[in-house]
Amino acid sequence: MKAYAALIGLDLRLALRQRSVLFYNYLFPLIFFAVFAEVTHGDPSVEMAQIVVMVTILGVLNNGLVGAGMRAVQEREANILRRYKVTPITAAPLLVASTIVGWILFLPLVIFLFGLAHYRYGMPWPANLGEIFFFITLGIVAFRAIGMILAAVANSTQESQIMVQLIYLPMLLLSGATLPVAMFPHWLQVVGQFLPATHLVSGMQGMMLRQETLSMQKEAIAALAMTTAVGLFVSYKLFRWEKEEKIRASAKLWIGAVLLPFVALGAWRALFPGR
Amino acid sequence: MPEPAISVRALTKSYGAVEALRGIDFEIQPGEVFGLLGPNGAGKTTTVEILEGLRPRSGGEVAVLGFDPEKQKIQLKDRIGVCLQATNMSEKIRVREALHVFSSFYRRSVDTNALLRRLQLEDKCDAFYGTLSGGQKQRLALALALLNDPALLFLDEPTSGLDAQVRAEIHGLLEQLRGEKRTILLTTHYIEEAERLCDRVAILDQGRIIAMDTPRQLQRQSRAASTIVVTCDKAFPQDRPAWPEVVNSTVDETGRTLTVVSRRAAATLVELIKWIDQKGFELLDVHLKQPTLEDVFIELTGKRLRE
């Protein structure tokens, strides 16, 4: 446990010393929120909670895919992980520390966002705030797990950037986080059902806009929890300490394994839309 | 006789069709400083990484501190210290933080303040890694390798790329470690480092050990010739005797300094001094240069160590 605690402390300090982390984790989402909130403030057709959901999902995607995914590849390329390889630890403390630190770094943004939405723009406090925070937590750890799989299978920073963008953009556009799903043709709505972010968005929207409870998000919770478990397991198994350790091209199929719960969920929703 | 710290038998390693190690054998006794020398691609790093538990072997038997590095990685890594050739840390990590975090990985660790003092990093303990000089980074790498008070140290090119002054500093530290009777496996490109620090060296070439002994013994066994340089008060004549085992003899532009290359330096030197005495010359200076480990290395591998 000593190693876990020490790595969590170190990761947190290192993250807070990086200007880019502070910018992408806090400043960028807040600017984004402020712009949207100011533009739509007073517009009865837009609920402030909707903007909070959008910015939260944007933050989760950034934190998970960029924060966990690309950073690990950069550390491996810079020969930083190699130093850990000669010590008596496995990859587990590094992966767990990265996941927990991602969550710790994200919480202040969520608190600030909700506070700003409430005090500045008059958003009523959701009745199930604790449950919403739990759901966001699950989203963060699931997307960190997806990010860590990307780190495990990408052979270079450049490759990881491409992979992150290939996953990030469809999720941002098709999940309902930034554009209303209803405006998409039906087939695109079906495609969106297969994306992890869609379930995070629909779950959060349900809890924020329709006062749904956590127990009503069982499918999304199961899919996110399973993604976390499979993601951590696979990234542990495929963890690479050195840039010279190349991975088989077939290992990239593990990304599919992590997304499998969402494929199942998407198929379920596509086949039985009313349930 | 105590159990060897490292025992290697018929070790092989292949990367596809390429044989990096072709069956090497050696033992390192506790308290011994053992140098592994070889040109680039000889198999040094592969050997060391197999012993450290970082790479699987293709064949042979290996025991390090009684552990099989392939099957008991964690137990082994808890007992050894490793100073890697190519490593790095986050630019924004402080020296003290690095020691604190890495010490948490081991079951036992030494007092980090004492280690900072010993490695002369005390005044840099709050500095970011990115602000350290090359020598300071290398001292930190050594400190990390010593955190668990290891019974066995692996030093892979510990002074590579450092300037002469910093290299001398690191040599001082390594001599201290040697004085503590720690077992050390050192790989190096610097022949003087091996001569100065190692009790025994093995010369590795194309995946095989082609010589292994103390540096002095290797020099003695060498067929490489010694050089005798004598300076007298008068010019040497062109017609000089054919001394036995002399490969070559030349006179410099002043005519008063004679350089003789001989395979039996002692016998040649006696003959040379007698001849100078017979000639009635006054002997002003004599130098005898025996083959260095570098000469032995070139003789055995046909390459310079830093090629």
CSV table of N, CA and C in Angstrom, one decimal, chain A residues 1-7 9-10 13-14 17-19 71 75 78-90 93-94 241-242 244-245, chain B residues 45 49 52 54 74 77-78 80 82 84-94 97 100-107 109 128 141 144-145 156:
chain,number,residue,atom,x,y,z
A,1,MET,N,0.8,-1.2,0.0
A,1,MET,CA,0.0,0.0,0.0
A,1,MET,C,0.9,1.3,0.0
A,2,LYS,N,2.1,1.1,0.6
A,2,LYS,CA,3.0,2.3,0.6
A,2,LYS,C,3.2,2.8,-0.8
A,3,ALA,N,3.5,1.9,-1.7
A,3,ALA,CA,3.8,2.3,-3.1
A,3,ALA,C,2.6,3.0,-3.7
A,4,TYR,N,1.3,2.5,-3.5
A,4,TYR,CA,0.1,3.1,-4.0
A,4,TYR,C,0.0,4.6,-3.5
A,5,ALA,N,0.1,4.7,-2.2
A,5,ALA,CA,0.0,6.1,-1.6
A,5,ALA,C,1.0,7.0,-2.1
A,6,ALA,N,2.3,6.5,-2.2
A,6,ALA,CA,3.4,7.4,-2.7
A,6,ALA,C,3.2,7.8,-4.1
A,7,LEU,N,2.7,6.9,-4.9
A,7,LEU,CA,2.5,7.2,-6.4
A,7,LEU,C,1.3,8.1,-6.6
A,9,GLY,N,0.3,10.4,-4.4
A,9,GLY,CA,0.8,11.7,-4.0
A,9,GLY,C,1.7,12.3,-5.1
A,10,LEU,N,2.6,11.5,-5.6
A,10,LEU,CA,3.5,12.1,-6.6
A,10,LEU,C,2.7,12.5,-7.9
A,13,ARG,N,1.0,15.7,-7.4
A,13,ARG,CA,1.9,16.9,-7.4
A,13,ARG,C,2.4,17.2,-8.8
A,14,LEU,N,2.8,16.2,-9.5
A,14,LEU,CA,3.3,16.4,-10.9
A,14,LEU,C,2.2,17.0,-11.8
A,17,ARG,N,1.7,20.6,-11.2
A,17,ARG,CA,2.8,21.5,-11.6
A,17,ARG,C,2.9,21.6,-13.1
A,18,GLN,N,2.0,20.9,-13.8
A,18,GLN,CA,1.9,21.1,-15.3
A,18,GLN,C,0.9,22.1,-15.7
A,19,ARG,N,1.3,23.1,-16.4
A,19,ARG,CA,0.4,24.2,-16.8
A,19,ARG,C,-0.7,23.6,-17.7
A,71,ARG,N,-0.6,10.7,-21.7
A,71,ARG,CA,0.5,11.0,-20.8
A,71,ARG,C,1.3,9.7,-20.5
A,75,GLU,N,5.3,9.3,-21.1
A,75,GLU,CA,6.3,8.8,-20.1
A,75,GLU,C,7.0,7.6,-20.6
A,78,ALA,N,9.6,8.8,-23.1
A,78,ALA,CA,10.7,9.6,-22.4
A,78,ALA,C,11.6,8.7,-21.5
A,79,ASN,N,11.4,7.4,-21.5
A,79,ASN,CA,12.1,6.5,-20.7
A,79,ASN,C,11.9,6.6,-19.2
A,80,ILE,N,10.8,7.2,-18.8
A,80,ILE,CA,10.5,7.4,-17.4
A,80,ILE,C,10.0,6.1,-16.8
A,81,LEU,N,9.2,5.4,-17.5
A,81,LEU,CA,8.6,4.1,-17.0
A,81,LEU,C,9.7,3.1,-16.8
A,82,ARG,N,10.8,3.2,-17.6
A,82,ARG,CA,11.9,2.2,-17.5
A,82,ARG,C,12.5,2.2,-16.1
A,83,ARG,N,12.5,3.3,-15.5
A,83,ARG,CA,13.1,3.4,-14.2
A,83,ARG,C,12.3,2.6,-13.1
A,84,TYR,N,11.0,2.6,-13.4
A,84,TYR,CA,10.1,1.9,-12.5
A,84,TYR,C,10.2,0.4,-12.7
A,85,LYS,N,10.6,0.0,-14.0
A,85,LYS,CA,10.6,-1.4,-14.3
A,85,LYS,C,11.6,-2.2,-13.5
A,86,VAL,N,12.7,-1.5,-13.1
A,86,VAL,CA,13.8,-2.2,-12.3
A,86,VAL,C,13.5,-2.3,-10.8
A,87,THR,N,12.3,-1.8,-10.4
A,87,THR,CA,11.9,-1.8,-9.0
A,87,THR,C,10.9,-3.0,-8.8
A,88,PRO,N,10.7,-3.4,-7.5
A,88,PRO,CA,9.9,-4.6,-7.3
A,88,PRO,C,8.4,-4.2,-7.3
A,89,ILE,N,7.9,-3.4,-8.3
A,89,ILE,CA,6.5,-3.2,-8.3
A,89,ILE,C,6.0,-3.7,-9.7
A,90,THR,N,4.7,-4.0,-9.7
A,90,THR,CA,4.0,-4.4,-11.0
A,90,THR,C,3.4,-3.1,-11.6
A,93,PRO,N,0.2,-0.5,-9.2
A,93,PRO,CA,0.1,0.8,-8.5
A,93,PRO,C,0.2,2.0,-9.5
A,94,LEU,N,0.8,1.8,-10.6
A,94,LEU,CA,0.9,3.0,-11.6
A,94,LEU,C,-0.5,3.2,-12.2
A,241,TRP,N,6.6,-0.9,-20.4
A,241,TRP,CA,7.5,0.0,-19.6
A,241,TRP,C,8.4,0.7,-20.5
A,242,GLU,N,8.7,0.1,-21.7
A,242,GLU,CA,9.7,0.7,-22.6
A,242,GLU,C,9.2,0.9,-24.0
A,244,GLU,N,10.8,0.3,-26.6
A,244,GLU,CA,11.3,-0.8,-27.4
A,244,GLU,C,10.4,-2.0,-27.4
A,245,GLU,N,9.6,-2.1,-26.3
A,245,GLU,CA,8.7,-3.2,-26.2
A,245,GLU,C,7.5,-3.0,-27.2
B,45,THR,N,24.3,-5.5,-22.7
B,45,THR,CA,23.1,-5.1,-22.1
B,45,THR,C,22.1,-6.2,-22.1
B,49,GLU,N,20.4,-7.3,-18.6
B,49,GLU,CA,18.9,-7.2,-18.5
B,49,GLU,C,18.3,-8.6,-18.2
B,52,GLU,N,18.9,-8.9,-14.5
B,52,GLU,CA,18.1,-8.0,-13.7
B,52,GLU,C,16.6,-8.5,-13.7
B,54,LEU,N,14.7,-8.3,-16.4
B,54,LEU,CA,14.0,-7.4,-17.3
B,54,LEU,C,13.7,-8.1,-18.7
B,74,ILE,N,10.1,-10.2,-8.7
B,74,ILE,CA,9.8,-9.2,-7.6
B,74,ILE,C,10.8,-9.4,-6.5
B,77,LYS,N,14.2,-8.1,-7.5
B,77,LYS,CA,14.3,-6.7,-7.7
B,77,LYS,C,14.3,-6.0,-6.3
B,78,ASP,N,13.7,-6.6,-5.3
B,78,ASP,CA,13.7,-6.1,-4.0
B,78,ASP,C,15.1,-6.1,-3.4
B,80,ILE,N,18.1,-6.1,-5.3
B,80,ILE,CA,19.2,-5.5,-6.1
B,80,ILE,C,19.0,-4.0,-6.3
B,82,VAL,N,19.8,-1.0,-9.3
B,82,VAL,CA,20.1,-0.9,-10.7
B,82,VAL,C,20.3,0.5,-11.1
B,84,LEU,N,20.5,2.4,-14.5
B,84,LEU,CA,20.4,2.2,-15.9
B,84,LEU,C,21.2,3.1,-16.8
B,85,GLN,N,21.5,2.6,-18.0
B,85,GLN,CA,22.2,3.5,-18.9
B,85,GLN,C,21.3,4.6,-19.4
B,86,ALA,N,20.1,4.2,-19.9
B,86,ALA,CA,19.2,5.2,-20.5
B,86,ALA,C,18.0,5.3,-19.6
B,87,THR,N,17.9,6.3,-18.8
B,87,THR,CA,16.7,6.5,-18.0
B,87,THR,C,16.4,8.0,-17.9
B,88,ASN,N,15.2,8.2,-17.3
B,88,ASN,CA,14.8,9.6,-17.2
B,88,ASN,C,13.8,9.7,-16.1
B,89,MET,N,13.5,10.9,-15.7
B,89,MET,CA,12.4,11.1,-14.7
B,89,MET,C,11.6,12.3,-15.2
B,90,SER,N,10.5,12.5,-14.6
B,90,SER,CA,9.7,13.7,-14.9
B,90,SER,C,10.5,14.9,-14.6
B,91,GLU,N,10.4,15.9,-15.5
B,91,GLU,CA,11.2,17.2,-15.3
B,91,GLU,C,10.8,17.9,-14.0
B,92,LYS,N,9.5,17.7,-13.6
B,92,LYS,CA,9.0,18.4,-12.4
B,92,LYS,C,9.0,17.7,-11.1
B,93,ILE,N,9.8,16.5,-11.1
B,93,ILE,CA,9.9,15.8,-9.8
B,93,ILE,C,11.1,16.4,-9.1
B,94,ARG,N,10.9,16.5,-7.8
B,94,ARG,CA,12.0,17.0,-7.0
B,94,ARG,C,12.8,15.8,-6.5
B,97,GLU,N,11.5,14.0,-3.6
B,97,GLU,CA,10.3,13.2,-3.9
B,97,GLU,C,10.6,11.9,-4.6
B,100,HIS,N,11.8,9.5,-2.1
B,100,HIS,CA,10.7,9.1,-1.2
B,100,HIS,C,9.8,8.1,-1.9
B,101,VAL,N,9.4,8.4,-3.2
B,101,VAL,CA,8.5,7.5,-3.9
B,101,VAL,C,9.2,6.1,-4.2
B,102,PHE,N,10.4,6.2,-4.7
B,102,PHE,CA,11.1,4.9,-5.0
B,102,PHE,C,11.4,4.1,-3.8
B,103,SER,N,11.6,4.7,-2.6
B,103,SER,CA,11.9,4.0,-1.4
B,103,SER,C,10.6,3.2,-0.9
B,104,SER,N,9.5,3.7,-1.3
B,104,SER,CA,8.2,3.1,-0.9
B,104,SER,C,8.0,1.8,-1.7
B,105,PHE,N,8.8,1.5,-2.7
B,105,PHE,CA,8.6,0.3,-3.5
B,105,PHE,C,9.3,-0.9,-2.8
B,106,TYR,N,10.3,-0.6,-1.9
B,106,TYR,CA,11.1,-1.7,-1.3
B,106,TYR,C,10.6,-2.1,0.1
B,107,ARG,N,10.9,-3.3,0.5
B,107,ARG,CA,10.5,-3.7,1.8
B,107,ARG,C,11.4,-3.0,2.9
B,109,SER,N,14.4,0.2,3.3
B,109,SER,CA,15.1,1.3,2.6
B,109,SER,C,16.0,2.0,3.6
B,128,PHE,N,14.1,20.6,-9.0
B,128,PHE,CA,13.4,19.7,-9.9
B,128,PHE,C,14.5,19.0,-10.8
B,141,ALA,N,20.6,8.9,-10.0
B,141,ALA,CA,20.4,7.5,-10.4
B,141,ALA,C,21.1,6.5,-9.5
B,144,LEU,N,19.2,6.3,-6.3
B,144,LEU,CA,18.0,5.4,-6.4
B,144,LEU,C,18.4,3.9,-6.4
B,145,ALA,N,19.6,3.7,-7.0
B,145,ALA,CA,20.0,2.3,-7.0
B,145,ALA,C,20.4,1.8,-5.6
B,156,ASP,N,25.0,0.0,-15.3
B,156,ASP,CA,25.1,-0.1,-16.8
B,156,ASP,C,25.6,1.2,-17.3
